[in-house]
């Protein structure tokens, strides 16, 4: 990584050129002094220990935009659902994740809205590492897929192929594929 010359390096170099008695340049200043327009490096405090892994890859942008906007919009729209609608969603979700049956409809509504807004925002935020956003999406899509498989009305007699009622949830399998792509692409960099 090429670092930009520091102001002290430039001052010392100009004093040496002018015949002054400037301090001798250290090796790193000599190496960077010939690059007056080198980009300023990101400060170490802003980079974190895994700078390369912490940045969003350009390959991830379409995947994260599509899934993040979809999930965020879904969470924002669910803020206004009634208690009866929240109870219906809770009962359906409890088939895939039985622990959700212990929540009241109001608690479930808060949980669902917070989860969808959080996962959607994590996918859209460029500073969230791809492996982390992909992990959140894996958990979210895993819950949807578990609900789909454990709801008999959503599948045909074989228990896998979607019925007419289950097609909307079965389409969410693309979320699991996006999650896998984000995790694998992040680990390959």
JSON list of C-alpha atoms in Angstrom, two decimals:
[
{"chain": "A", "resi": 1, "resn": "UNK", "atom": "CA", "xyz": [0.00, 0.00, 0.00]},
{"chain": "A", "resi": 2, "resn": "UNK", "atom": "CA", "xyz": [1.43, 3.38, -1.00]},
{"chain": "A", "resi": 3, "resn": "UNK", "atom": "CA", "xyz": [1.10, 6.09, 1.59]},
{"chain": "A", "resi": 4, "resn": "UNK", "atom": "CA", "xyz": [0.92, 9.77, 0.83]},
{"chain": "A", "resi": 5, "resn": "UNK", "atom": "CA", "xyz": [3.88, 11.87, 1.94]},
{"chain": "A", "resi": 6, "resn": "UNK", "atom": "CA", "xyz": [3.47, 13.54, 5.26]},
{"chain": "A", "resi": 7, "resn": "UNK", "atom": "CA", "xyz": [3.84, 17.29, 5.63]},
{"chain": "A", "resi": 8, "resn": "UNK", "atom": "CA", "xyz": [7.01, 16.74, 7.67]},
{"chain": "A", "resi": 9, "resn": "UNK", "atom": "CA", "xyz": [8.48, 14.65, 4.85]},
{"chain": "A", "resi": 10, "resn": "UNK", "atom": "CA", "xyz": [7.75, 17.37, 2.31]},
{"chain": "A", "resi": 11, "resn": "UNK", "atom": "CA", "xyz": [9.26, 20.06, 4.57]},
{"chain": "A", "resi": 12, "resn": "UNK", "atom": "CA", "xyz": [12.39, 17.99, 5.17]},
{"chain": "A", "resi": 13, "resn": "UNK", "atom": "CA", "xyz": [12.73, 17.25, 1.46]},
{"chain": "A", "resi": 14, "resn": "UNK", "atom": "CA", "xyz": [12.39, 20.93, 0.52]},
{"chain": "A", "resi": 15, "resn": "UNK", "atom": "CA", "xyz": [15.01, 21.92, 3.12]},
{"chain": "A", "resi": 16, "resn": "UNK", "atom": "CA", "xyz": [17.44, 19.34, 1.71]},
{"chain": "A", "resi": 17, "resn": "UNK", "atom": "CA", "xyz": [16.86, 20.58, -1.86]},
{"chain": "A", "resi": 18, "resn": "UNK", "atom": "CA", "xyz": [17.42, 24.16, -0.77]},
{"chain": "A", "resi": 19, "resn": "UNK", "atom": "CA", "xyz": [20.72, 23.20, 0.81]},
{"chain": "A", "resi": 20, "resn": "UNK", "atom": "CA", "xyz": [19.41, 23.65, 4.32]},
{"chain": "A", "resi": 21, "resn": "UNK", "atom": "CA", "xyz": [20.37, 21.60, 7.27]},
{"chain": "A", "resi": 22, "resn": "UNK", "atom": "CA", "xyz": [17.15, 19.62, 7.38]},
{"chain": "A", "resi": 23, "resn": "UNK", "atom": "CA", "xyz": [16.87, 16.33, 9.14]},
{"chain": "A", "resi": 24, "resn": "UNK", "atom": "CA", "xyz": [17.64, 13.33, 6.93]},
{"chain": "A", "resi": 25, "resn": "UNK", "atom": "CA", "xyz": [14.57, 11.66, 5.46]},
{"chain": "A", "resi": 26, "resn": "UNK", "atom": "CA", "xyz": [13.58, 8.27, 6.73]},
{"chain": "A", "resi": 27, "resn": "UNK", "atom": "CA", "xyz": [13.22, 5.50, 4.19]},
{"chain": "A", "resi": 28, "resn": "UNK", "atom": "CA", "xyz": [9.40, 5.57, 4.07]},
{"chain": "A", "resi": 29, "resn": "UNK", "atom": "CA", "xyz": [9.43, 9.33, 3.42]},
{"chain": "A", "resi": 30, "resn": "UNK", "atom": "CA", "xyz": [11.97, 8.93, 0.61]},
{"chain": "A", "resi": 31, "resn": "UNK", "atom": "CA", "xyz": [9.84, 6.20, -0.99]},
{"chain": "A", "resi": 32, "resn": "UNK", "atom": "CA", "xyz": [6.68, 8.33, -0.95]},
{"chain": "A", "resi": 33, "resn": "UNK", "atom": "CA", "xyz": [8.21, 11.77, -1.58]},
{"chain": "A", "resi": 34, "resn": "UNK", "atom": "CA", "xyz": [8.15, 11.27, -5.36]},
{"chain": "A", "resi": 35, "resn": "UNK", "atom": "CA", "xyz": [4.35, 10.75, -5.27]},
{"chain": "A", "resi": 36, "resn": "UNK", "atom": "CA", "xyz": [2.93, 14.17, -4.37]},
{"chain": "A", "resi": 37, "resn": "UNK", "atom": "CA", "xyz": [-0.61, 13.24, -5.49]},
{"chain": "A", "resi": 38, "resn": "UNK", "atom": "CA", "xyz": [-0.86, 9.82, -3.87]},
{"chain": "A", "resi": 39, "resn": "UNK", "atom": "CA", "xyz": [-4.28, 9.25, -2.28]},
{"chain": "A", "resi": 40, "resn": "UNK", "atom": "CA", "xyz": [-4.50, 9.75, 1.44]},
{"chain": "A", "resi": 41, "resn": "UNK", "atom": "CA", "xyz": [-4.70, 6.34, 3.11]},
{"chain": "A", "resi": 42, "resn": "UNK", "atom": "CA", "xyz": [-7.67, 5.47, 5.28]},
{"chain": "A", "resi": 43, "resn": "UNK", "atom": "CA", "xyz": [-6.68, 6.00, 8.91]},
{"chain": "A", "resi": 44, "resn": "UNK", "atom": "CA", "xyz": [-6.00, 2.76, 10.75]},
{"chain": "A", "resi": 45, "resn": "UNK", "atom": "CA", "xyz": [-8.66, 3.59, 13.34]},
{"chain": "A", "resi": 46, "resn": "UNK", "atom": "CA", "xyz": [-11.31, 3.66, 10.60]},
{"chain": "A", "resi": 47, "resn": "UNK", "atom": "CA", "xyz": [-10.24, 0.42, 8.95]},
{"chain": "A", "resi": 48, "resn": "UNK", "atom": "CA", "xyz": [-10.67, -2.19, 11.62]},
{"chain": "A", "resi": 49, "resn": "UNK", "atom": "CA", "xyz": [-8.61, -5.37, 11.77]},
{"chain": "A", "resi": 50, "resn": "UNK", "atom": "CA", "xyz": [-10.08, -6.92, 8.60]},
{"chain": "A", "resi": 51, "resn": "UNK", "atom": "CA", "xyz": [-10.31, -3.98, 6.21]},
{"chain": "A", "resi": 52, "resn": "UNK", "atom": "CA", "xyz": [-10.58, -6.04, 3.01]},
{"chain": "A", "resi": 53, "resn": "UNK", "atom": "CA", "xyz": [-13.34, -8.24, 4.40]},
{"chain": "A", "resi": 54, "resn": "UNK", "atom": "CA", "xyz": [-15.20, -5.26, 5.89]},
{"chain": "A", "resi": 55, "resn": "UNK", "atom": "CA", "xyz": [-15.88, -3.56, 2.58]},
{"chain": "A", "resi": 56, "resn": "UNK", "atom": "CA", "xyz": [-18.79, -4.42, 0.28]},
{"chain": "A", "resi": 57, "resn": "UNK", "atom": "CA", "xyz": [-17.76, -6.00, -2.99]},
{"chain": "A", "resi": 58, "resn": "UNK", "atom": "CA", "xyz": [-19.23, -4.65, -6.21]},
{"chain": "A", "resi": 59, "resn": "UNK", "atom": "CA", "xyz": [-20.45, -8.18, -6.95]},
{"chain": "A", "resi": 60, "resn": "UNK", "atom": "CA", "xyz": [-22.63, -8.05, -3.83]},
{"chain": "A", "resi": 61, "resn": "UNK", "atom": "CA", "xyz": [-24.41, -4.80, -4.70]},
{"chain": "A", "resi": 62, "resn": "UNK", "atom": "CA", "xyz": [-27.23, -6.24, -6.86]},
{"chain": "A", "resi": 63, "resn": "UNK", "atom": "CA", "xyz": [-27.85, -9.11, -4.44]},
{"chain": "A", "resi": 64, "resn": "UNK", "atom": "CA", "xyz": [-27.90, -6.87, -1.39]},
{"chain": "A", "resi": 65, "resn": "UNK", "atom": "CA", "xyz": [-30.02, -4.17, -3.04]},
{"chain": "A", "resi": 66, "resn": "UNK", "atom": "CA", "xyz": [-32.72, -6.55, -4.27]},
{"chain": "A", "resi": 67, "resn": "UNK", "atom": "CA", "xyz": [-33.07, -8.57, -1.10]},
{"chain": "A", "resi": 68, "resn": "UNK", "atom": "CA", "xyz": [-32.45, -5.68, 1.31]},
{"chain": "A", "resi": 69, "resn": "UNK", "atom": "CA", "xyz": [-35.01, -3.36, -0.28]},
{"chain": "A", "resi": 70, "resn": "UNK", "atom": "CA", "xyz": [-37.59, -6.16, -0.41]},
{"chain": "A", "resi": 71, "resn": "UNK", "atom": "CA", "xyz": [-37.16, -7.16, 3.25]},
{"chain": "A", "resi": 72, "resn": "UNK", "atom": "CA", "xyz": [-36.91, -3.57, 4.52]},
{"chain": "A", "resi": 73, "resn": "UNK", "atom": "CA", "xyz": [-40.12, -2.63, 2.68]},
{"chain": "A", "resi": 74, "resn": "UNK", "atom": "CA", "xyz": [-41.87, -5.68, 4.12]},
{"chain": "A", "resi": 75, "resn": "UNK", "atom": "CA", "xyz": [-40.83, -4.71, 7.66]},
{"chain": "A", "resi": 76, "resn": "UNK", "atom": "CA", "xyz": [-41.90, -1.10, 7.22]},
{"chain": "A", "resi": 77, "resn": "UNK", "atom": "CA", "xyz": [-45.30, -2.19, 5.88]},
{"chain": "A", "resi": 78, "resn": "UNK", "atom": "CA", "xyz": [-45.88, -4.54, 8.81]},
{"chain": "A", "resi": 79, "resn": "UNK", "atom": "CA", "xyz": [-45.68, -1.70, 11.33]},
{"chain": "A", "resi": 80, "resn": "UNK", "atom": "CA", "xyz": [-49.36, -0.96, 10.76]},
{"chain": "A", "resi": 81, "resn": "UNK", "atom": "CA", "xyz": [-50.84, -4.46, 11.01]},
{"chain": "A", "resi": 82, "resn": "UNK", "atom": "CA", "xyz": [-53.62, -5.13, 13.49]},
{"chain": "A", "resi": 83, "resn": "UNK", "atom": "CA", "xyz": [-53.44, -7.46, 16.49]},
{"chain": "A", "resi": 84, "resn": "UNK", "atom": "CA", "xyz": [-55.52, -10.05, 14.62]},
{"chain": "A", "resi": 85, "resn": "UNK", "atom": "CA", "xyz": [-53.16, -9.99, 11.65]},
{"chain": "A", "resi": 86, "resn": "UNK", "atom": "CA", "xyz": [-50.17, -10.26, 13.98]},
{"chain": "A", "resi": 87, "resn": "UNK", "atom": "CA", "xyz": [-51.77, -13.24, 15.69]},
{"chain": "A", "resi": 88, "resn": "UNK", "atom": "CA", "xyz": [-52.37, -14.95, 12.34]},
{"chain": "A", "resi": 89, "resn": "UNK", "atom": "CA", "xyz": [-48.75, -14.36, 11.30]},
{"chain": "A", "resi": 90, "resn": "UNK", "atom": "CA", "xyz": [-47.54, -15.58, 14.70]},
{"chain": "A", "resi": 91, "resn": "UNK", "atom": "CA", "xyz": [-49.57, -18.78, 14.48]},
{"chain": "A", "resi": 92, "resn": "UNK", "atom": "CA", "xyz": [-48.27, -19.48, 10.97]},
{"chain": "A", "resi": 93, "resn": "UNK", "atom": "CA", "xyz": [-44.68, -18.68, 12.00]},
{"chain": "A", "resi": 94, "resn": "UNK", "atom": "CA", "xyz": [-44.94, -20.87, 15.09]},
{"chain": "A", "resi": 95, "resn": "UNK", "atom": "CA", "xyz": [-45.27, -23.90, 12.82]},
{"chain": "A", "resi": 96, "resn": "UNK", "atom": "CA", "xyz": [-41.71, -23.34, 11.68]},
{"chain": "A", "resi": 97, "resn": "UNK", "atom": "CA", "xyz": [-40.33, -21.93, 14.92]},
{"chain": "A", "resi": 98, "resn": "UNK", "atom": "CA", "xyz": [-42.42, -23.26, 17.84]},
{"chain": "A", "resi": 99, "resn": "UNK", "atom": "CA", "xyz": [-40.89, -20.83, 20.37]},
{"chain": "A", "resi": 100, "resn": "UNK", "atom": "CA", "xyz": [-42.74, -17.96, 18.65]},
{"chain": "A", "resi": 101, "resn": "UNK", "atom": "CA", "xyz": [-46.03, -19.33, 19.99]},
{"chain": "A", "resi": 102, "resn": "UNK", "atom": "CA", "xyz": [-45.02, -18.05, 23.44]},
{"chain": "A", "resi": 103, "resn": "UNK", "atom": "CA", "xyz": [-45.11, -14.42, 22.25]},
{"chain": "A", "resi": 104, "resn": "UNK", "atom": "CA", "xyz": [-48.20, -12.27, 22.46]},
{"chain": "A", "resi": 105, "resn": "UNK", "atom": "CA", "xyz": [-49.43, -10.84, 19.13]},
{"chain": "A", "resi": 106, "resn": "UNK", "atom": "CA", "xyz": [-48.03, -7.41, 20.05]},
{"chain": "A", "resi": 107, "resn": "UNK", "atom": "CA", "xyz": [-44.64, -8.89, 21.03]},
{"chain": "A", "resi": 108, "resn": "UNK", "atom": "CA", "xyz": [-44.55, -10.92, 17.82]},
{"chain": "A", "resi": 109, "resn": "UNK", "atom": "CA", "xyz": [-45.38, -7.84, 15.75]},
{"chain": "A", "resi": 110, "resn": "UNK", "atom": "CA", "xyz": [-42.49, -5.92, 17.36]},
{"chain": "A", "resi": 111, "resn": "UNK", "atom": "CA", "xyz": [-40.17, -8.92, 16.88]},
{"chain": "A", "resi": 112, "resn": "UNK", "atom": "CA", "xyz": [-41.12, -9.36, 13.23]},
{"chain": "A", "resi": 113, "resn": "UNK", "atom": "CA", "xyz": [-40.94, -5.67, 12.34]},
{"chain": "A", "resi": 114, "resn": "UNK", "atom": "CA", "xyz": [-37.60, -5.25, 14.12]},
{"chain": "A", "resi": 115, "resn": "UNK", "atom": "CA", "xyz": [-36.17, -8.37, 12.49]},
{"chain": "A", "resi": 116, "resn": "UNK", "atom": "CA", "xyz": [-37.23, -7.44, 8.97]},
{"chain": "A", "resi": 117, "resn": "UNK", "atom": "CA", "xyz": [-36.09, -3.83, 9.28]},
{"chain": "A", "resi": 118, "resn": "UNK", "atom": "CA", "xyz": [-32.80, -4.94, 10.84]},
{"chain": "A", "resi": 119, "resn": "UNK", "atom": "CA", "xyz": [-32.01, -7.59, 8.23]},
{"chain": "A", "resi": 120, "resn": "UNK", "atom": "CA", "xyz": [-33.07, -5.30, 5.37]},
{"chain": "A", "resi": 121, "resn": "UNK", "atom": "CA", "xyz": [-30.97, -2.43, 6.70]},
{"chain": "A", "resi": 122, "resn": "UNK", "atom": "CA", "xyz": [-27.94, -4.67, 7.23]},
{"chain": "A", "resi": 123, "resn": "UNK", "atom": "CA", "xyz": [-28.16, -5.82, 3.63]},
{"chain": "A", "resi": 124, "resn": "UNK", "atom": "CA", "xyz": [-28.41, -2.25, 2.33]},
{"chain": "A", "resi": 125, "resn": "UNK", "atom": "CA", "xyz": [-25.65, -0.77, 4.50]},
{"chain": "A", "resi": 126, "resn": "UNK", "atom": "CA", "xyz": [-22.32, -0.85, 2.62]},
{"chain": "A", "resi": 127, "resn": "UNK", "atom": "CA", "xyz": [-20.26, -0.88, 5.83]},
{"chain": "A", "resi": 128, "resn": "UNK", "atom": "CA", "xyz": [-21.79, -4.18, 7.01]},
{"chain": "A", "resi": 129, "resn": "UNK", "atom": "CA", "xyz": [-19.50, -7.02, 5.87]},
{"chain": "A", "resi": 130, "resn": "UNK", "atom": "CA", "xyz": [-21.01, -9.41, 3.34]},
{"chain": "A", "resi": 131, "resn": "UNK", "atom": "CA", "xyz": [-20.48, -12.45, 5.54]},
{"chain": "A", "resi": 132, "resn": "UNK", "atom": "CA", "xyz": [-22.40, -10.76, 8.38]},
{"chain": "A", "resi": 133, "resn": "UNK", "atom": "CA", "xyz": [-25.27, -9.59, 6.18]},
{"chain": "A", "resi": 134, "resn": "UNK", "atom": "CA", "xyz": [-25.36, -13.04, 4.58]},
{"chain": "A", "resi": 135, "resn": "UNK", "atom": "CA", "xyz": [-25.47, -14.70, 7.99]},
{"chain": "A", "resi": 136, "resn": "UNK", "atom": "CA", "xyz": [-28.43, -12.55, 9.06]},
{"chain": "A", "resi": 137, "resn": "UNK", "atom": "CA", "xyz": [-30.18, -13.36, 5.80]},
{"chain": "A", "resi": 138, "resn": "UNK", "atom": "CA", "xyz": [-29.46, -17.07, 6.28]},
{"chain": "A", "resi": 139, "resn": "UNK", "atom": "CA", "xyz": [-31.19, -17.06, 9.68]},
{"chain": "A", "resi": 140, "resn": "UNK", "atom": "CA", "xyz": [-34.13, -15.07, 8.31]},
{"chain": "A", "resi": 141, "resn": "UNK", "atom": "CA", "xyz": [-34.62, -17.24, 5.21]},
{"chain": "A", "resi": 142, "resn": "UNK", "atom": "CA", "xyz": [-34.12, -20.39, 7.30]},
{"chain": "A", "resi": 143, "resn": "UNK", "atom": "CA", "xyz": [-37.07, -19.37, 9.46]},
{"chain": "A", "resi": 144, "resn": "UNK", "atom": "CA", "xyz": [-39.22, -18.77, 6.38]},
{"chain": "A", "resi": 145, "resn": "UNK", "atom": "CA", "xyz": [-38.20, -22.10, 4.86]},
{"chain": "A", "resi": 146, "resn": "UNK", "atom": "CA", "xyz": [-38.90, -23.96, 8.10]},
{"chain": "A", "resi": 147, "resn": "UNK", "atom": "CA", "xyz": [-42.35, -22.39, 8.26]},
{"chain": "A", "resi": 148, "resn": "UNK", "atom": "CA", "xyz": [-42.97, -23.38, 4.64]},
{"chain": "A", "resi": 149, "resn": "UNK", "atom": "CA", "xyz": [-41.97, -27.01, 5.15]},
{"chain": "A", "resi": 150, "resn": "UNK", "atom": "CA", "xyz": [-43.96, -27.37, 8.40]},
{"chain": "A", "resi": 151, "resn": "UNK", "atom": "CA", "xyz": [-47.20, -25.91, 7.07]},
{"chain": "A", "resi": 152, "resn": "UNK", "atom": "CA", "xyz": [-49.06, -28.68, 5.21]},
{"chain": "A", "resi": 153, "resn": "UNK", "atom": "CA", "xyz": [-51.32, -26.22, 3.35]},
{"chain": "A", "resi": 154, "resn": "UNK", "atom": "CA", "xyz": [-48.26, -24.68, 1.69]},
{"chain": "A", "resi": 155, "resn": "UNK", "atom": "CA", "xyz": [-46.96, -27.87, 0.10]},
{"chain": "A", "resi": 156, "resn": "UNK", "atom": "CA", "xyz": [-48.27, -30.59, -2.15]},
{"chain": "A", "resi": 157, "resn": "UNK", "atom": "CA", "xyz": [-48.71, -34.16, -0.88]},
{"chain": "A", "resi": 158, "resn": "UNK", "atom": "CA", "xyz": [-44.95, -34.81, -1.21]},
{"chain": "A", "resi": 159, "resn": "UNK", "atom": "CA", "xyz": [-44.22, -32.08, 1.38]},
{"chain": "A", "resi": 160, "resn": "UNK", "atom": "CA", "xyz": [-41.74, -30.20, -0.80]},
{"chain": "A", "resi": 161, "resn": "UNK", "atom": "CA", "xyz": [-43.38, -28.80, -3.95]},
{"chain": "A", "resi": 162, "resn": "UNK", "atom": "CA", "xyz": [-45.42, -25.66, -3.26]},
{"chain": "A", "resi": 163, "resn": "UNK", "atom": "CA", "xyz": [-49.19, -25.62, -3.40]},
{"chain": "A", "resi": 164, "resn": "UNK", "atom": "CA", "xyz": [-51.06, -22.57, -4.68]},
{"chain": "A", "resi": 165, "resn": "UNK", "atom": "CA", "xyz": [-51.09, -21.13, -1.14]},
{"chain": "A", "resi": 166, "resn": "UNK", "atom": "CA", "xyz": [-47.40, -21.87, -0.60]},
{"chain": "A", "resi": 167, "resn": "UNK", "atom": "CA", "xyz": [-46.03, -20.38, -3.81]},
{"chain": "A", "resi": 168, "resn": "UNK", "atom": "CA", "xyz": [-45.48, -16.92, -2.28]},
{"chain": "A", "resi": 169, "resn": "UNK", "atom": "CA", "xyz": [-43.41, -18.32, 0.59]},
{"chain": "A", "resi": 170, "resn": "UNK", "atom": "CA", "xyz": [-41.62, -20.88, -1.61]},
{"chain": "A", "resi": 171, "resn": "UNK", "atom": "CA", "xyz": [-40.38, -18.05, -3.78]},
{"chain": "A", "resi": 172, "resn": "UNK", "atom": "CA", "xyz": [-38.45, -16.80, -0.76]},
{"chain": "A", "resi": 173, "resn": "UNK", "atom": "CA", "xyz": [-35.96, -19.63, -1.35]},
{"chain": "A", "resi": 174, "resn": "UNK", "atom": "CA", "xyz": [-34.04, -17.09, -3.44]},
{"chain": "A", "resi": 175, "resn": "UNK", "atom": "CA", "xyz": [-33.20, -15.36, -0.15]},
{"chain": "A", "resi": 176, "resn": "UNK", "atom": "CA", "xyz": [-31.29, -18.46, 0.99]},
{"chain": "A", "resi": 177, "resn": "UNK", "atom": "CA", "xyz": [-29.42, -18.53, -2.33]},
{"chain": "A", "resi": 178, "resn": "UNK", "atom": "CA", "xyz": [-28.49, -14.85, -1.98]},
{"chain": "A", "resi": 179, "resn": "UNK", "atom": "CA", "xyz": [-27.33, -15.45, 1.60]},
{"chain": "A", "resi": 180, "resn": "UNK", "atom": "CA", "xyz": [-25.08, -18.30, 0.48]},
{"chain": "A", "resi": 181, "resn": "UNK", "atom": "CA", "xyz": [-23.66, -16.17, -2.35]},
{"chain": "A", "resi": 182, "resn": "UNK", "atom": "CA", "xyz": [-22.88, -13.29, 0.03]},
{"chain": "A", "resi": 183, "resn": "UNK", "atom": "CA", "xyz": [-21.11, -15.54, 2.51]},
{"chain": "A", "resi": 184, "resn": "UNK", "atom": "CA", "xyz": [-19.14, -17.47, -0.09]},
{"chain": "A", "resi": 185, "resn": "UNK", "atom": "CA", "xyz": [-18.14, -14.36, -2.02]},
{"chain": "A", "resi": 186, "resn": "UNK", "atom": "CA", "xyz": [-17.00, -12.62, 1.17]},
{"chain": "A", "resi": 187, "resn": "UNK", "atom": "CA", "xyz": [-14.84, -15.57, 2.18]},
{"chain": "A", "resi": 188, "resn": "UNK", "atom": "CA", "xyz": [-13.26, -15.87, -1.28]},
{"chain": "A", "resi": 189, "resn": "UNK", "atom": "CA", "xyz": [-11.85, -12.31, -1.23]}
]
